[in-house]
Coordinates of C-alpha atoms and ligand atoms in Angstrom, one line a residue:
X1 CA -12.2 5.0 20.1
X2 CA -12.2 1.5 21.8
X3 CA -8.1 -0.4 21.5
X4 CA -8.4 -3.5 20.4
X5 CA -5.4 -6.4 21.0
X6 CA -7.1 -9.5 20.6
X7 CA -8.6 -11.6 17.5
X8 CA -11.7 -12.7 19.7
X9 CA -12.3 -9.6 21.5
X10 CA -12.1 -8.0 18.0
X11 CA -14.7 -10.3 16.1
X12 CA -17.0 -10.0 18.9
X13 CA -17.1 -5.9 18.7
X14 CA -17.5 -6.1 14.4
X15 CA -20.3 -9.0 15.2
X16 CA -21.8 -6.2 17.8
X17 CA -21.3 -3.9 14.6
X18 CA -23.0 -5.7 12.5
X19 CA -26.1 -6.6 15.0
X20 CA -26.6 -3.1 15.0
X21 CA -27.0 -3.0 11.1
X22 CA -24.0 -1.1 10.6
X23 CA -21.7 -1.4 7.8
X24 CA -18.2 -1.4 8.6
X25 CA -15.1 -0.4 6.6
X26 CA -11.7 -1.6 7.5
X27 CA -8.7 0.0 6.5
X28 CA -5.4 -2.3 7.2
X29 CA -2.0 -0.1 7.9
X30 CA 1.2 -1.1 9.3
X31 CA 1.3 2.0 11.4
X32 CA 3.6 5.3 11.8
X33 CA 0.4 6.8 10.2
X34 CA 0.3 9.9 8.1
X35 CA -1.9 12.0 6.4
X36 CA -2.2 9.2 3.2
X37 CA -3.4 6.7 5.7
X38 CA -6.4 9.1 7.5
X39 CA -7.4 10.1 4.0
X40 CA -8.2 6.5 4.2
X41 CA -9.8 6.9 7.2
X42 CA -11.7 9.6 5.8
X43 CA -13.4 7.9 3.2
X44 CA -14.2 4.6 5.0
X45 CA -16.3 7.1 7.6
X46 CA -17.7 8.8 5.0
X47 CA -19.0 5.3 3.2
X48 CA -19.3 3.1 6.1
X49 CA -21.1 3.4 9.7
X50 CA -18.1 1.7 11.6
X51 CA -14.4 2.3 10.5
X52 CA -12.0 -0.4 12.1
X53 CA -8.2 -0.1 11.2
X54 CA -5.6 -2.7 11.9
X55 CA -2.0 -1.3 12.8
X56 CA 0.2 -4.0 12.5
X57 CA 4.0 -4.7 11.0
X58 CA 3.5 -8.0 9.6
X59 CA 6.5 -9.7 9.6
X60 CA 5.7 -12.2 6.7
X61 CA 5.5 -9.6 4.4
X62 CA 9.5 -8.4 4.7
X63 CA 11.8 -10.0 2.5
X64 CA 14.5 -7.4 4.3
X65 CA 15.2 -8.3 8.0
X66 CA 16.7 -4.6 8.0
X67 CA 13.5 -3.5 6.5
X68 CA 11.7 -5.0 9.1
X69 CA 13.5 -3.7 11.9
X70 CA 14.1 -0.3 10.9
X71 CA 10.5 -0.1 9.9
X72 CA 9.4 3.0 11.8
X73 CA 6.9 1.9 15.1
X74 CA 4.8 5.0 16.6
X75 CA 1.2 3.5 17.9
X76 CA 1.0 6.4 20.5
X77 CA 1.4 8.7 17.8
X78 CA -0.9 6.6 15.4
X79 CA -3.8 6.2 18.3
X80 CA -4.0 10.0 18.1
X81 CA -4.4 10.9 15.3
X82 CA -7.1 7.6 14.6
X83 CA -8.8 8.9 17.6
X84 CA -9.1 12.3 15.9
X85 CA -10.0 10.7 12.9
X86 CA -13.0 9.2 14.5
X87 CA -12.2 5.5 14.2
X88 CA -14.4 3.5 16.6
X89 CA -11.5 0.4 16.5
X90 CA -8.0 0.4 16.1
X91 CA -6.6 -3.4 15.8
X92 CA -3.3 -3.7 17.4
X93 CA -2.3 -6.8 17.5
X94 CA 1.0 -8.9 18.6
X95 CA 2.8 -10.7 16.2
X96 CA 1.9 -13.9 18.2
X97 CA -1.6 -13.0 18.5
X98 CA -1.7 -12.4 14.7
X99 CA 0.4 -15.6 14.1
X100 CA -0.4 -18.5 17.0
X101 CA 0.9 -20.8 14.3
X102 CA 3.2 -20.0 11.3
X103 CA 1.2 -19.1 8.5
X104 CA 2.1 -21.7 5.5
X105 CA -0.3 -20.6 3.4
X106 CA 1.2 -20.2 -0.4
X107 CA -1.4 -18.3 -2.3
X108 CA -1.4 -18.5 -6.6
X109 CA -1.7 -15.1 -7.0
X110 CA -1.0 -15.3 -10.7
X111 CA 0.9 -12.8 -13.2
X112 CA -0.2 -9.9 -11.7
X113 CA 2.1 -11.0 -8.2
X114 CA 5.3 -12.0 -11.7
X115 CA 6.2 -8.7 -12.3
X116 CA 7.8 -5.7 -10.7
X117 CA 7.5 -5.9 -6.7
X118 CA 6.9 -9.7 -7.1
X119 CA 11.0 -11.0 -8.1
X120 CA 11.9 -7.9 -6.7
X121 CA 10.7 -8.6 -3.5
X122 CA 10.4 -12.6 -3.7
X123 CA 7.5 -13.4 -0.7
X124 CA 6.0 -10.3 -0.6
X125 CA 3.2 -10.6 -1.9
X126 CA 2.5 -13.8 -0.7
X127 CA 2.6 -12.4 3.3
X128 CA 0.2 -9.4 1.9
X129 CA -1.9 -11.8 1.0
X130 CA -1.7 -13.6 4.3
X131 CA -2.2 -10.8 6.6
X132 CA -5.2 -9.4 4.3
X133 CA -6.8 -12.5 3.9
X134 CA -6.7 -12.8 8.1
X135 CA -7.8 -9.3 8.6
X136 CA -11.1 -10.4 6.1
X137 CA -11.5 -13.3 7.9
X138 CA -11.4 -11.4 11.5
X139 CA -13.5 -8.9 10.5
X140 CA -15.5 -9.6 7.5
X141 CA -16.0 -5.6 6.6
X142 CA -18.3 -4.6 3.4
X143 CA -15.5 -3.0 2.0
X144 CA -11.5 -2.4 2.6
X145 CA -9.4 0.6 1.9
X146 CA -6.4 0.8 0.0
X147 CA -3.8 3.3 -1.1
X148 CA -2.7 4.0 -4.6
X149 CA 0.6 4.4 -3.9
X150 CA 0.7 0.5 -3.9
X151 CA -0.8 0.5 -7.2
X152 CA 0.6 -3.5 -7.9
X153 CA -0.4 -4.8 -4.4
X154 CA -4.1 -3.9 -5.3
X155 CA -4.5 -5.9 -7.9
X156 CA -2.6 -8.5 -5.7
X157 CA -5.6 -8.4 -3.0
X158 CA -8.6 -8.2 -5.2
X159 CA -6.7 -11.3 -6.7
X160 CA -6.9 -12.9 -3.1
X161 CA -10.0 -11.5 -2.9
X162 CA -11.3 -13.3 -6.0
X163 CA -9.2 -17.2 -4.9
X164 CA -10.5 -16.8 -1.5
X165 CA -14.3 -15.6 -2.3
X166 CA -14.6 -12.9 0.1
X167 CA -17.7 -11.2 -0.2
X168 CA -16.7 -7.3 0.4
X169 CA -15.5 -4.5 -2.2
X170 CA -11.9 -3.1 -2.3
X171 CA -11.7 0.6 -2.0
X172 CA -8.3 2.5 -4.0
X173 CA -7.9 5.8 -2.9
X174 CA -5.6 8.2 -4.8
X175 CA -2.2 8.8 -3.5
X176 CA -1.1 11.6 -1.4
X177 CA 1.4 14.0 -1.9
X178 CA 3.4 16.9 0.7
X179 CA 2.9 19.8 -1.4
X180 CA 6.6 19.3 -3.2
X181 CA 4.7 16.9 -5.4
X182 CA 6.5 13.6 -3.0
X183 CA 4.1 10.8 -2.7
X184 CA 2.9 10.2 1.3
X185 CA 5.1 7.5 3.2
X186 CA 5.8 6.4 6.4
X187 CA 9.2 5.6 4.8
X188 CA 9.5 9.1 4.1
X189 CA 11.0 10.2 7.8
X190 CA 13.9 7.9 7.6
X191 CA 15.0 10.3 4.7
X192 CA 18.4 12.2 5.5
X193 CA 17.4 16.6 5.1
X194 CA 19.3 16.6 1.8
X195 CA 17.3 13.1 0.6
X196 CA 14.3 14.3 1.3
X197 CA 15.4 17.3 -0.5
X198 CA 15.9 16.0 -3.8
X199 CA 13.1 12.9 -3.3
X200 CA 10.4 15.7 -5.1
X201 CA 12.5 14.4 -8.4
X202 CA 10.5 11.4 -8.7
X203 CA 7.1 12.7 -9.0
X204 CA 8.8 15.0 -10.8
X205 CA 10.1 12.7 -13.8
X206 CA 6.9 11.0 -13.7
X207 CA 5.2 13.8 -14.6
X208 CA 8.0 14.8 -17.2
X209 CA 7.4 10.7 -18.8
X210 CA 3.5 11.6 -19.1
X211 CA 4.0 15.3 -20.8
X212 CA 6.6 13.5 -22.8
X213 CA 4.3 10.4 -23.8
X214 CA 1.3 12.9 -24.4
X215 CA 3.5 14.4 -27.2
X216 CA 3.7 10.9 -28.9
X217 CA 7.3 9.4 -28.1
X218 CA 7.4 5.5 -27.5
X219 CA 7.1 3.2 -24.5
X220 CA 10.6 2.6 -24.8
X221 CA 12.0 6.2 -25.0
X222 CA 9.3 7.4 -22.1
X223 CA 10.8 4.8 -20.1
X224 CA 14.4 5.9 -20.9
X225 CA 13.7 9.7 -20.1
X226 CA 12.2 9.3 -16.9
X227 CA 15.1 6.4 -15.7
X228 CA 17.8 8.7 -16.9
X229 CA 16.3 11.6 -15.4
X230 CA 16.2 10.5 -11.7
X231 CA 19.4 8.4 -12.1
X232 CA 21.1 11.8 -12.8
X233 CA 20.2 13.6 -9.4
X234 CA 22.1 12.5 -6.2
X235 CA 21.6 10.0 -4.2
X236 CA 19.0 8.6 -6.3
X237 CA 19.1 4.9 -8.3
X238 CA 16.1 3.5 -10.6
X239 CA 15.6 0.1 -9.6
X240 CA 12.9 -0.3 -12.0
X241 CA 10.6 1.8 -13.5
X242 CA 7.8 -0.2 -15.8
X243 CA 4.4 1.0 -18.1
X244 CA 2.1 -1.1 -17.5
X245 CA -1.5 -2.3 -18.6
X246 CA -3.2 -0.7 -15.0
X247 CA -5.7 -3.8 -14.8
X248 CA -3.1 -6.8 -15.6
X249 CA 0.3 -5.2 -14.1
X250 CA 1.6 -6.6 -17.7
X251 CA 4.3 -4.4 -18.9
X252 CA 3.4 -2.8 -22.4
X253 CA 5.7 -2.6 -24.9
X254 CA 3.3 0.0 -27.5
X255 CA 0.9 2.5 -26.1
X256 CA -2.2 0.6 -28.0
X257 CA -1.6 -2.5 -26.2
X258 CA -3.8 -0.6 -23.0
X259 CA -7.0 0.8 -22.5
X260 CA -5.2 1.9 -19.6
X261 CA -2.2 2.2 -18.3
X262 CA 0.6 3.2 -15.2
X263 CA 3.6 3.8 -14.7
X264 CA 5.4 2.3 -11.9
X265 CA 9.0 3.4 -10.5
X266 CA 11.1 2.2 -7.3
X267 CA 14.0 4.5 -6.6
X268 CA 16.6 4.0 -3.8
X269 CA 16.9 6.9 -2.1
X270 CA 20.1 6.7 -0.3
X271 CA 19.3 3.1 1.3
X272 CA 15.5 4.0 2.0
X273 CA 13.1 2.6 -0.6
X274 CA 10.8 4.8 -2.5
X275 CA 7.8 3.9 -4.4
X276 CA 5.4 5.9 -6.5
X277 CA 3.2 5.6 -10.0
X278 CA 1.1 7.4 -12.9
X279 CA -1.8 6.8 -14.5
X280 CA -1.0 7.7 -18.4
X281 CA -4.5 7.2 -19.4
Ligands
PAF301 O1 0.1 -1.5 2.9 C1 0.5 -1.7 3.6 O2 0.6 -0.9 4.1 C2 0.7 -3.0 3.7 O3 1.1 -3.8 2.9 C3 -0.9 -3.7 4.6 C4 -2.1 -4.0 3.3 C5 -1.3 -3.2 5.6 C6 -0.8 -5.6 5.0 O4 0.5 -5.6 6.1

C-alpha cells in the first residue's frame, strides 16, 4: 500500500491506474477505522481494480469545535488495517493540503439537507459536500462507497453529485453492527463502560418500533414508542427520531406517504452523539 499525502501525487497515481485501464474505487473516511469501514473497502475491492481510501478529519463539517478536537485520530492503526485489507493507496492529507485556501463554496443541497442533521448541525452537510467534491475531483473514481449508518449523508452526496455533474456511481453499504446490535462508529470509543453497556438499547428500540409499526400502529405512535423507550434508559437522550421517505428524506405523517420508509435517530449517550437508522419497508 502506498501512503500519499499530497494532491499532486494522488492525481499522478490515479492517472497511472487509469492508463492501466483499471477501474478506481474511492472510500472516503475520517479515520479511526473499524470493521464498518473495512466492509466498505472489501466491497470496493470486490467491484474495482484499484482502491483509494482517504483518511482526513475534515474541519469544515464540524459545527462543534469540541467534537473536532476530540474526534479520535489513529493513523498508525488505520494504515495497518488498510494495508491488511489490500488497499492500493491511503490518501492522508494535511488540512492545508486539502484547503490551501478557505473553501467558500455553498452548495444548494435542497430539501434532503433541510431536515434532521441539517438543522441540528448547521453547515455540516455543506462541509461534507466541500470535502467529498474535492476528493471526487482529485480521484475521479468510477465508484465511491459510503456506509448507510449516515443515511441522510448519502442522499446529500447524491444531490451534490447531481449538482456538480460527477460521472460516478455512489454505492451505499449496509450498517455493520457489533454482536449486541450497536452500530459500529468511530465515536463508540468515547463511551464509558456503563454507556457502552446500554448503547445497544438504541437498535433494540428501533427493532421494537419496526415490529410495532408492522402490527398496524401509526407513525406518530411508533415515533413515541421508540423515543420513550430510549429516553427511559440511563445516560440516554433522544435528540430526534424521524420517520422519513427513504429517498427524499422528508418526514412522513402516514405510512402511505412513502414507498420506502426509514427511521433515523440521534441519541446522546452521555455527551457522545450516536446515530442509527432502520428501514421500515
Ligand atoms: O462519513 C464520514 O466519515 C465523512 O462525513 C466523510 C464522508 C468521510 C467526509 O468527511
